[in-house]
PDB file of C-alpha atoms and ligand atoms in Angstrom:
ATOM      1  CA  UNK A   2       0.147   0.025   0.142  1.00  0.00           C
ATOM      2  CA  UNK A   3       1.146   3.391  -0.846  1.00  0.00           C
ATOM      3  CA  UNK A   4       1.387   6.010   2.462  1.00  0.00           C
ATOM      4  CA  UNK A   5       0.771   9.791   2.091  1.00  0.00           C
ATOM      5  CA  UNK A   6       4.519  10.282   2.666  1.00  0.00           C
ATOM      6  CA  UNK A   7       5.336   7.992  -0.269  1.00  0.00           C
ATOM      7  CA  UNK A   8       3.016  10.192  -2.237  1.00  0.00           C
ATOM      8  CA  UNK A   9       4.720  13.468  -1.565  1.00  0.00           C
ATOM      9  CA  UNK A  10       8.098  12.082  -1.643  1.00  0.00           C
ATOM     10  CA  UNK A  11       9.807  12.966  -4.964  1.00  0.00           C
ATOM     11  CA  UNK A  12      10.332  10.195  -7.482  1.00  0.00           C
ATOM     12  CA  UNK A  13      13.708  11.114  -8.400  1.00  0.00           C
ATOM     13  CA  UNK A  14      16.501  13.938  -7.487  1.00  0.00           C
ATOM     14  CA  UNK A  15      16.002  17.200  -9.779  1.00  0.00           C
ATOM     15  CA  UNK A  16      19.736  18.148  -9.312  1.00  0.00           C
ATOM     16  CA  UNK A  17      20.844  15.166 -11.275  1.00  0.00           C
ATOM     17  CA  UNK A  18      18.992  16.513 -14.692  1.00  0.00           C
ATOM     18  CA  UNK A  19      20.065  20.360 -13.562  1.00  0.00           C
ATOM     19  CA  UNK A  20      23.328  19.179 -13.266  1.00  0.00           C
ATOM     20  CA  UNK A  21      23.475  17.721 -16.453  1.00  0.00           C
ATOM     21  CA  UNK A  22      22.169  20.388 -18.100  1.00  0.00           C
ATOM     22  CA  UNK A  23      24.751  22.836 -16.606  1.00  0.00           C
ATOM     23  CA  UNK A  24      27.583  20.539 -17.904  1.00  0.00           C
ATOM     24  CA  UNK A  25      25.986  20.444 -21.151  1.00  0.00           C
ATOM     25  CA  UNK A  26      26.289  24.212 -21.644  1.00  0.00           C
ATOM     26  CA  UNK A  27      29.909  23.976 -20.731  1.00  0.00           C
ATOM     27  CA  UNK A  28      30.358  21.299 -23.156  1.00  0.00           C
ATOM     28  CA  UNK A  29      28.800  23.208 -26.118  1.00  0.00           C
ATOM     29  CA  UNK A  30      30.806  26.165 -24.929  1.00  0.00           C
ATOM     30  CA  UNK A  31      33.992  24.223 -25.181  1.00  0.00           C
ATOM     31  CA  UNK A  32      32.976  23.270 -28.634  1.00  0.00           C
ATOM     32  CA  UNK A  33      32.315  26.649 -29.518  1.00  0.00           C
ATOM     33  CA  UNK A  34      35.711  27.835 -28.337  1.00  0.00           C
ATOM     34  CA  UNK A  35      37.538  25.017 -30.324  1.00  0.00           C
ATOM     35  CA  UNK A  36      35.898  26.184 -33.338  1.00  0.00           C
ATOM     36  CA  UNK A  37      36.709  29.553 -32.957  1.00  0.00           C
ATOM     37  CA  UNK A  38      40.546  28.276 -32.308  1.00  0.00           C
ATOM     38  CA  UNK A  39      40.104  26.052 -35.584  1.00  0.00           C
ATOM     39  CA  UNK A  40      38.866  28.905 -37.850  1.00  0.00           C
ATOM     40  CA  UNK A  41      40.362  31.810 -36.241  1.00  0.00           C
ATOM     41  CA  UNK A  42      42.862  32.897 -39.340  1.00  0.00           C
ATOM     42  CA  UNK A  43      40.416  33.027 -42.197  1.00  0.00           C
ATOM     43  CA  UNK A  44      41.939  34.336 -45.406  1.00  0.00           C
ATOM     44  CA  UNK A  45      39.138  35.872 -47.453  1.00  0.00           C
ATOM     45  CA  UNK A  46      36.312  38.624 -46.297  1.00  0.00           C
ATOM     46  CA  UNK A  47      33.661  36.132 -46.998  1.00  0.00           C
ATOM     47  CA  UNK A  48      35.236  33.682 -44.605  1.00  0.00           C
ATOM     48  CA  UNK A  49      35.522  36.270 -41.960  1.00  0.00           C
ATOM     49  CA  UNK A  50      31.669  37.251 -42.174  1.00  0.00           C
ATOM     50  CA  UNK A  51      30.631  33.614 -42.386  1.00  0.00           C
ATOM     51  CA  UNK A  52      32.639  32.930 -39.190  1.00  0.00           C
ATOM     52  CA  UNK A  53      31.474  36.083 -37.227  1.00  0.00           C
ATOM     53  CA  UNK A  54      27.792  34.751 -38.289  1.00  0.00           C
ATOM     54  CA  UNK A  55      28.555  31.266 -37.313  1.00  0.00           C
ATOM     55  CA  UNK A  56      30.272  32.042 -33.657  1.00  0.00           C
ATOM     56  CA  UNK A  57      27.523  34.787 -33.027  1.00  0.00           C
ATOM     57  CA  UNK A  58      24.686  32.418 -33.618  1.00  0.00           C
ATOM     58  CA  UNK A  59      26.255  29.914 -31.187  1.00  0.00           C
ATOM     59  CA  UNK A  60      27.011  32.454 -28.499  1.00  0.00           C
ATOM     60  CA  UNK A  61      23.159  33.914 -28.901  1.00  0.00           C
ATOM     61  CA  UNK A  62      21.929  30.209 -28.366  1.00  0.00           C
ATOM     62  CA  UNK A  63      24.180  29.768 -25.590  1.00  0.00           C
ATOM     63  CA  UNK A  64      23.182  32.821 -23.629  1.00  0.00           C
ATOM     64  CA  UNK A  65      19.506  31.906 -24.392  1.00  0.00           C
ATOM     65  CA  UNK A  66      20.143  28.070 -22.889  1.00  0.00           C
ATOM     66  CA  UNK A  67      21.950  29.766 -19.867  1.00  0.00           C
ATOM     67  CA  UNK A  68      19.162  32.035 -19.288  1.00  0.00           C
ATOM     68  CA  UNK A  69      16.670  28.894 -19.715  1.00  0.00           C
ATOM     69  CA  UNK A  70      18.761  27.127 -17.164  1.00  0.00           C
ATOM     70  CA  UNK A  71      18.568  30.275 -14.804  1.00  0.00           C
ATOM     71  CA  UNK A  72      14.994  30.335 -15.190  1.00  0.00           C
ATOM     72  CA  UNK A  73      14.575  26.553 -14.264  1.00  0.00           C
ATOM     73  CA  UNK A  74      16.797  26.850 -11.101  1.00  0.00           C
ATOM     74  CA  UNK A  75      15.122  30.270 -10.245  1.00  0.00           C
ATOM     75  CA  UNK A  76      11.656  28.783 -10.719  1.00  0.00           C
ATOM     76  CA  UNK A  77      12.198  26.002  -8.425  1.00  0.00           C
ATOM     77  CA  UNK A  78      14.023  27.823  -6.033  1.00  0.00           C
ATOM     78  CA  UNK A  79      11.599  30.600  -5.537  1.00  0.00           C
ATOM     79  CA  UNK A  80       8.816  28.092  -6.142  1.00  0.00           C
ATOM     80  CA  UNK A  81       7.251  30.828  -8.493  1.00  0.00           C
ATOM     81  CA  UNK A  82       6.762  31.136 -12.300  1.00  0.00           C
ATOM     82  CA  UNK A  83       8.912  33.533 -13.891  1.00  0.00           C
ATOM     83  CA  UNK A  84       7.033  34.075 -17.082  1.00  0.00           C
ATOM     84  CA  UNK A  85       9.396  36.161 -19.252  1.00  0.00           C
ATOM     85  CA  UNK A  86      11.999  33.232 -18.926  1.00  0.00           C
ATOM     86  CA  UNK A  87       9.218  30.435 -19.920  1.00  0.00           C
ATOM     87  CA  UNK A  88      10.246  30.193 -23.504  1.00  0.00           C
ATOM     88  CA  UNK A  89      14.061  30.451 -22.829  1.00  0.00           C
ATOM     89  CA  UNK A  90      13.236  27.654 -20.323  1.00  0.00           C
ATOM     90  CA  UNK A  91      11.533  25.441 -22.745  1.00  0.00           C
ATOM     91  CA  UNK A  92      14.258  25.688 -25.366  1.00  0.00           C
ATOM     92  CA  UNK A  93      16.947  24.757 -22.761  1.00  0.00           C
ATOM     93  CA  UNK A  94      14.946  21.783 -21.445  1.00  0.00           C
ATOM     94  CA  UNK A  95      14.562  20.531 -25.217  1.00  0.00           C
ATOM     95  CA  UNK A  96      17.520  21.765 -27.059  1.00  0.00           C
ATOM     96  CA  UNK A  97      20.011  20.203 -24.328  1.00  0.00           C
ATOM     97  CA  UNK A  98      17.759  17.125 -23.763  1.00  0.00           C
ATOM     98  CA  UNK A  99      20.016  14.923 -26.023  1.00  0.00           C
ATOM     99  CA  UNK A 100      23.067  16.304 -24.727  1.00  0.00           C
ATOM    100  CA  UNK A 101      22.369  15.336 -21.224  1.00  0.00           C
ATOM    101  CA  UNK A 102      21.286  11.997 -22.384  1.00  0.00           C
ATOM    102  CA  UNK A 103      24.532  11.442 -24.087  1.00  0.00           C
ATOM    103  CA  UNK A 104      26.318  12.755 -21.210  1.00  0.00           C
ATOM    104  CA  UNK A 105      24.553  10.199 -18.999  1.00  0.00           C
ATOM    105  CA  UNK A 106      25.837   7.603 -21.217  1.00  0.00           C
ATOM    106  CA  UNK A 107      29.234   9.174 -20.960  1.00  0.00           C
ATOM    107  CA  UNK A 108      29.209   9.031 -17.128  1.00  0.00           C
ATOM    108  CA  UNK A 109      27.292   5.554 -17.110  1.00  0.00           C
ATOM    109  CA  UNK A 110      24.271   7.052 -15.591  1.00  0.00           C
ATOM    110  CA  UNK A 111      21.022   5.112 -15.972  1.00  0.00           C
ATOM    111  CA  UNK A 112      18.963   6.741 -18.813  1.00  0.00           C
ATOM    112  CA  UNK A 113      15.636   5.999 -17.100  1.00  0.00           C
ATOM    113  CA  UNK A 114      17.196   7.773 -13.791  1.00  0.00           C
ATOM    114  CA  UNK A 115      17.840  11.176 -15.976  1.00  0.00           C
ATOM    115  CA  UNK A 116      14.641  10.896 -17.496  1.00  0.00           C
ATOM    116  CA  UNK A 117      12.559  10.537 -13.944  1.00  0.00           C
ATOM    117  CA  UNK A 118      14.824  13.317 -13.098  1.00  0.00           C
ATOM    118  CA  UNK A 119      13.625  15.568 -15.864  1.00  0.00           C
ATOM    119  CA  UNK A 120      10.069  14.542 -15.176  1.00  0.00           C
ATOM    120  CA  UNK A 121      10.615  15.652 -11.580  1.00  0.00           C
ATOM    121  CA  UNK A 122      11.758  19.173 -12.977  1.00  0.00           C
ATOM    122  CA  UNK A 123       8.747  19.620 -15.233  1.00  0.00           C
ATOM    123  CA  UNK A 124       6.313  18.570 -12.605  1.00  0.00           C
ATOM    124  CA  UNK A 125       7.840  21.173 -10.122  1.00  0.00           C
ATOM    125  CA  UNK A 126       7.986  23.744 -12.850  1.00  0.00           C
ATOM    126  CA  UNK A 127       4.258  23.075 -13.410  1.00  0.00           C
ATOM    127  CA  UNK A 128       3.604  23.126  -9.778  1.00  0.00           C
ATOM    128  CA  UNK A 129       5.121  26.753  -9.437  1.00  0.00           C
ATOM    129  CA  UNK A 130       1.724  27.808 -11.371  1.00  0.00           C
ATOM    130  CA  UNK A 131      -1.688  28.027 -10.077  1.00  0.00           C
ATOM    131  CA  UNK A 132      -4.604  26.379 -11.799  1.00  0.00           C
ATOM    132  CA  UNK A 133      -8.225  26.402 -11.317  1.00  0.00           C
ATOM    133  CA  UNK A 134      -9.743  24.457 -13.929  1.00  0.00           C
ATOM    134  CA  UNK A 135     -13.067  22.517 -14.606  1.00  0.00           C
ATOM    135  CA  UNK A 136     -12.854  18.794 -14.662  1.00  0.00           C
ATOM    136  CA  UNK A 137     -13.834  18.894 -18.419  1.00  0.00           C
ATOM    137  CA  UNK A 138     -10.820  20.726 -19.046  1.00  0.00           C
ATOM    138  CA  UNK A 139      -8.367  18.124 -17.839  1.00  0.00           C
ATOM    139  CA  UNK A 140      -7.307  15.134 -19.557  1.00  0.00           C
ATOM    140  CA  UNK A 141      -5.819  11.963 -18.097  1.00  0.00           C
ATOM    141  CA  UNK A 142      -3.671  10.294 -20.661  1.00  0.00           C
ATOM    142  CA  UNK A 143      -2.827   6.662 -19.489  1.00  0.00           C
ATOM    143  CA  UNK A 144      -1.028   3.588 -21.271  1.00  0.00           C
ATOM    144  CA  UNK A 145      -3.012   0.661 -22.760  1.00  0.00           C
ATOM    145  CA  UNK A 146      -0.526  -1.878 -20.832  1.00  0.00           C
ATOM    146  CA  UNK A 147      -2.693  -1.254 -17.661  1.00  0.00           C
ATOM    147  CA  UNK A 148      -5.256  -3.614 -19.208  1.00  0.00           C
ATOM    148  CA  UNK A 149      -4.978  -7.090 -17.876  1.00  0.00           C
ATOM    149  CA  UNK A 150      -3.098  -8.805 -20.922  1.00  0.00           C
ATOM    150  CA  UNK A 151      -5.892 -11.539 -20.663  1.00  0.00           C
ATOM    151  CA  UNK A 152      -8.661  -9.405 -20.487  1.00  0.00           C
ATOM    152  CA  UNK A 153     -10.831 -10.162 -23.753  1.00  0.00           C
ATOM    153  CA  UNK A 154     -12.518  -6.576 -24.001  1.00  0.00           C
ATOM    154  CA  UNK A 155     -11.339  -4.177 -26.310  1.00  0.00           C
ATOM    155  CA  UNK A 156     -10.720  -0.924 -24.394  1.00  0.00           C
ATOM    156  CA  UNK A 157      -8.378   0.761 -26.321  1.00  0.00           C
ATOM    157  CA  UNK A 158     -10.828   2.660 -28.917  1.00  0.00           C
ATOM    158  CA  UNK A 159     -13.560   2.830 -25.954  1.00  0.00           C
ATOM    159  CA  UNK A 160     -12.577   2.587 -22.344  1.00  0.00           C
ATOM    160  CA  UNK A 161     -16.222   1.816 -21.453  1.00  0.00           C
ATOM    161  CA  UNK A 162     -15.942  -1.415 -23.014  1.00  0.00           C
ATOM    162  CA  UNK A 163     -14.188  -2.043 -19.671  1.00  0.00           C
ATOM    163  CA  UNK A 164     -16.736  -4.624 -17.722  1.00  0.00           C
ATOM    164  CA  UNK A 165     -15.349  -3.083 -14.356  1.00  0.00           C
ATOM    165  CA  UNK A 166     -14.527  -6.572 -13.002  1.00  0.00           C
ATOM    166  CA  UNK A 167     -11.412  -5.150 -10.721  1.00  0.00           C
ATOM    167  CA  UNK A 168      -8.917  -7.612 -12.429  1.00  0.00           C
ATOM    168  CA  UNK A 169      -6.611  -4.286 -13.485  1.00  0.00           C
ATOM    169  CA  UNK A 170      -6.260  -0.641 -12.854  1.00  0.00           C
ATOM    170  CA  UNK A 171      -8.597   0.459 -15.788  1.00  0.00           C
ATOM    171  CA  UNK A 172     -11.449  -0.015 -13.131  1.00  0.00           C
ATOM    172  CA  UNK A 173      -9.636   2.118 -10.813  1.00  0.00           C
ATOM    173  CA  UNK A 174      -9.235   4.799 -13.570  1.00  0.00           C
ATOM    174  CA  UNK A 175     -12.639   4.567 -14.344  1.00  0.00           C
ATOM    175  CA  UNK A 176     -13.493   5.351 -10.555  1.00  0.00           C
ATOM    176  CA  UNK A 177     -11.078   8.356 -10.624  1.00  0.00           C
ATOM    177  CA  UNK A 178     -13.190   9.463 -13.739  1.00  0.00           C
ATOM    178  CA  UNK A 179     -16.519   9.318 -12.042  1.00  0.00           C
ATOM    179  CA  UNK A 180     -15.017  11.003  -8.771  1.00  0.00           C
ATOM    180  CA  UNK A 181     -13.910  13.888 -10.804  1.00  0.00           C
ATOM    181  CA  UNK A 182     -15.715  14.026 -14.050  1.00  0.00           C
ATOM    182  CA  UNK A 183     -12.279  14.561 -16.004  1.00  0.00           C
ATOM    183  CA  UNK A 184     -11.625  13.062 -19.388  1.00  0.00           C
ATOM    184  CA  UNK A 185      -9.499   9.845 -19.580  1.00  0.00           C
ATOM    185  CA  UNK A 186      -7.950   8.682 -22.910  1.00  0.00           C
ATOM    186  CA  UNK A 187      -6.182   5.341 -22.830  1.00  0.00           C
ATOM    187  CA  UNK A 188      -3.348   5.422 -25.746  1.00  0.00           C
ATOM    188  CA  UNK A 189      -1.487   2.840 -27.222  1.00  0.00           C
ATOM    189  CA  UNK A 190       1.062   5.351 -28.324  1.00  0.00           C
ATOM    190  CA  UNK A 191       1.770   8.896 -29.098  1.00  0.00           C
ATOM    191  CA  UNK A 192      -0.304   9.061 -32.288  1.00  0.00           C
ATOM    192  CA  UNK A 193      -3.511   8.244 -30.046  1.00  0.00           C
ATOM    193  CA  UNK A 194      -2.417  10.485 -27.377  1.00  0.00           C
ATOM    194  CA  UNK A 195      -2.060  13.273 -29.596  1.00  0.00           C
ATOM    195  CA  UNK A 196      -5.711  12.606 -31.098  1.00  0.00           C
ATOM    196  CA  UNK A 197      -7.079  12.671 -27.633  1.00  0.00           C
ATOM    197  CA  UNK A 198      -5.306  15.940 -26.974  1.00  0.00           C
ATOM    198  CA  UNK A 199      -6.797  17.448 -30.552  1.00  0.00           C
ATOM    199  CA  UNK A 200     -10.073  15.914 -29.616  1.00  0.00           C
ATOM    200  CA  UNK A 201     -10.564  17.187 -25.678  1.00  0.00           C
ATOM    201  CA  UNK A 202      -8.439  20.396 -26.155  1.00  0.00           C
ATOM    202  CA  UNK A 203      -7.510  20.212 -22.457  1.00  0.00           C
ATOM    203  CA  UNK A 204      -5.904  23.203 -20.656  1.00  0.00           C
ATOM    204  CA  UNK A 205      -3.761  20.583 -18.688  1.00  0.00           C
ATOM    205  CA  UNK A 206      -2.856  17.142 -18.934  1.00  0.00           C
ATOM    206  CA  UNK A 207      -2.005  14.495 -16.150  1.00  0.00           C
ATOM    207  CA  UNK A 208       0.011  11.791 -18.022  1.00  0.00           C
ATOM    208  CA  UNK A 209       0.553   8.233 -16.685  1.00  0.00           C
ATOM    209  CA  UNK A 210       3.281   6.238 -18.317  1.00  0.00           C
ATOM    210  CA  UNK A 211       6.896   4.761 -18.232  1.00  0.00           C
ATOM    211  CA  UNK A 212      10.159   7.596 -18.173  1.00  0.00           C
ATOM    212  CA  UNK A 213      10.360   7.305 -22.049  1.00  0.00           C
ATOM    213  CA  UNK A 214       6.752   7.711 -22.921  1.00  0.00           C
ATOM    214  CA  UNK A 215       6.393  10.658 -20.099  1.00  0.00           C
ATOM    215  CA  UNK A 216       9.481  12.531 -21.509  1.00  0.00           C
ATOM    216  CA  UNK A 217       8.242  12.371 -25.056  1.00  0.00           C
ATOM    217  CA  UNK A 218       4.640  13.391 -24.040  1.00  0.00           C
ATOM    218  CA  UNK A 219       5.796  16.100 -22.222  1.00  0.00           C
ATOM    219  CA  UNK A 220       7.746  17.479 -24.973  1.00  0.00           C
ATOM    220  CA  UNK A 221       5.323  16.992 -27.411  1.00  0.00           C
ATOM    221  CA  UNK A 222       2.600  18.562 -25.444  1.00  0.00           C
ATOM    222  CA  UNK A 223       4.278  21.830 -24.948  1.00  0.00           C
ATOM    223  CA  UNK A 224       2.975  24.336 -24.262  1.00  0.00           C
ATOM    224  CA  UNK A 225       0.241  22.476 -22.377  1.00  0.00           C
ATOM    225  CA  UNK A 226       1.140  21.884 -18.868  1.00  0.00           C
ATOM    226  CA  UNK A 227       1.573  18.222 -18.126  1.00  0.00           C
ATOM    227  CA  UNK A 228       1.952  16.574 -14.658  1.00  0.00           C
ATOM    228  CA  UNK A 229       3.670  13.132 -15.197  1.00  0.00           C
ATOM    229  CA  UNK A 230       2.817  10.167 -12.839  1.00  0.00           C
ATOM    230  CA  UNK A 231       5.314   7.230 -13.681  1.00  0.00           C
ATOM    231  CA  UNK A 232       3.488   3.887 -13.618  1.00  0.00           C
ATOM    232  CA  UNK A 233       4.498   0.693 -11.836  1.00  0.00           C
ATOM    233  CA  UNK A 234       5.959  -2.172 -13.732  1.00  0.00           C
ATOM    234  CA  UNK A 235       6.048  -5.092 -11.482  1.00  0.00           C
ATOM    235  CA  UNK A 236       6.038  -7.558 -14.185  1.00  0.00           C
ATOM    236  CA  UNK A 237       8.394  -5.861 -16.634  1.00  0.00           C
ATOM    237  CA  UNK A 238       8.087  -3.026 -19.141  1.00  0.00           C
ATOM    238  CA  UNK A 239       4.586  -2.738 -21.097  1.00  0.00           C
ATOM    239  CA  UNK A 240       2.822  -5.614 -19.397  1.00  0.00           C
ATOM    240  CA  UNK A 241      -0.041  -5.647 -16.777  1.00  0.00           C
ATOM    241  CA  UNK A 242       1.542  -2.158 -15.589  1.00  0.00           C
ATOM    242  CA  UNK A 243      -0.063  -0.620 -12.254  1.00  0.00           C
ATOM    243  CA  UNK A 244      -0.854   2.861 -11.077  1.00  0.00           C
ATOM    244  CA  UNK A 245      -0.593   4.597  -7.700  1.00  0.00           C
ATOM    245  CA  UNK A 246      -4.096   5.997  -7.477  1.00  0.00           C
ATOM    246  CA  UNK A 247      -3.035   8.442  -4.504  1.00  0.00           C
ATOM    247  CA  UNK A 248      -0.375   9.991  -6.690  1.00  0.00           C
ATOM    248  CA  UNK A 249      -2.631  10.020  -9.661  1.00  0.00           C
ATOM    249  CA  UNK A 250      -5.426  11.836  -7.570  1.00  0.00           C
ATOM    250  CA  UNK A 251      -2.874  14.016  -5.946  1.00  0.00           C
ATOM    251  CA  UNK A 252      -1.889  15.440  -9.705  1.00  0.00           C
ATOM    252  CA  UNK A 253      -5.613  15.761 -10.672  1.00  0.00           C
ATOM    253  CA  UNK A 254      -6.527  17.548  -7.592  1.00  0.00           C
ATOM    254  CA  UNK A 255      -3.573  20.269  -8.335  1.00  0.00           C
ATOM    255  CA  UNK A 256      -5.424  21.341 -11.444  1.00  0.00           C
ATOM    256  CA  UNK A 257      -9.036  21.445 -10.436  1.00  0.00           C
ATOM    257  CA  UNK A 258     -10.459  24.447  -8.735  1.00  0.00           C
ATOM    258  CA  UNK A 259     -11.257  23.961  -5.207  1.00  0.00           C
ATOM    259  CA  UNK A 260     -14.963  23.805  -5.670  1.00  0.00           C
ATOM    260  CA  UNK A 261     -14.589  20.949  -7.852  1.00  0.00           C
ATOM    261  CA  UNK A 262     -12.626  18.707  -5.462  1.00  0.00           C
TER     262      UNK A 262
HETATM  263  S1  SF4 B  27     -11.106  -3.907 -15.250  1.00  0.00           S
HETATM  264 FE1  SF4 B  27     -11.444  -6.251 -15.823  1.00  0.00          FE
HETATM  265  S2  SF4 B  27     -12.780  -5.886 -17.664  1.00  0.00           S
HETATM  266 FE2  SF4 B  27     -11.760  -3.938 -17.167  1.00  0.00          FE
HETATM  267  S3  SF4 B  27      -9.891  -3.992 -18.422  1.00  0.00           S
HETATM  268 FE3  SF4 B  27      -9.599  -4.778 -16.623  1.00  0.00          FE
HETATM  269  S4  SF4 B  27      -9.800  -6.864 -16.625  1.00  0.00           S
HETATM  270 FE4  SF4 B  27     -10.727  -5.952 -18.579  1.00  0.00          FE
END
């Protein structure tokens, strides 16, 4: 059973992702200096102009990314949204994410650990904003691997086909829908998830998935705020996965206005 303290406990350390982000900037800066060194004796005017343009764009990108990282750290530290820095924060998160994963390989850090850290940072950033949504403005996206593998009912096109036997967490999801009145989409992948987003036009999303799908879902859904809830995989990936209902409800309640809870 998951206790209240377990629900409140962060699922991963935020400083891992932020630290790797900072190292990425230093690595890219190092590359820019190297480029400068290698191209520092151009012979023609055209070469000189191209060189200045190239180095200039690298420096502008670096400054933007540095402000973005600064914005992420400040937002988490002050627990307050810094609206003007939001676009730069998004740029920093998506531009440097592949670099961070690459660095993780170099330092032999588990990729899922880095992705969990990214999800924690994202959740913390989302939680610095205040929301007061109606249930119909919120979409809960869940993976189809929650369905018991032996269940004969086809619920991916219509979750209401579930017979509520209690054999898997789909029953609990439907109970959550009844309790809060939110929209629920059971997705087999990114395409179906995007279809639900188009259909329901949510103002916010609570996404349940594994690290990999949550990271791509969060990046794909930008600028819609997403709170990510990691699924539990007692039988391995993509097979009879489970959810923590308290964590899911806590994320839903965060977005809803007080009178809807
Ligand atoms: S709760 Fe029962 S009927 Fe519904 S999807 Fe799970 S196993 Fe199938």
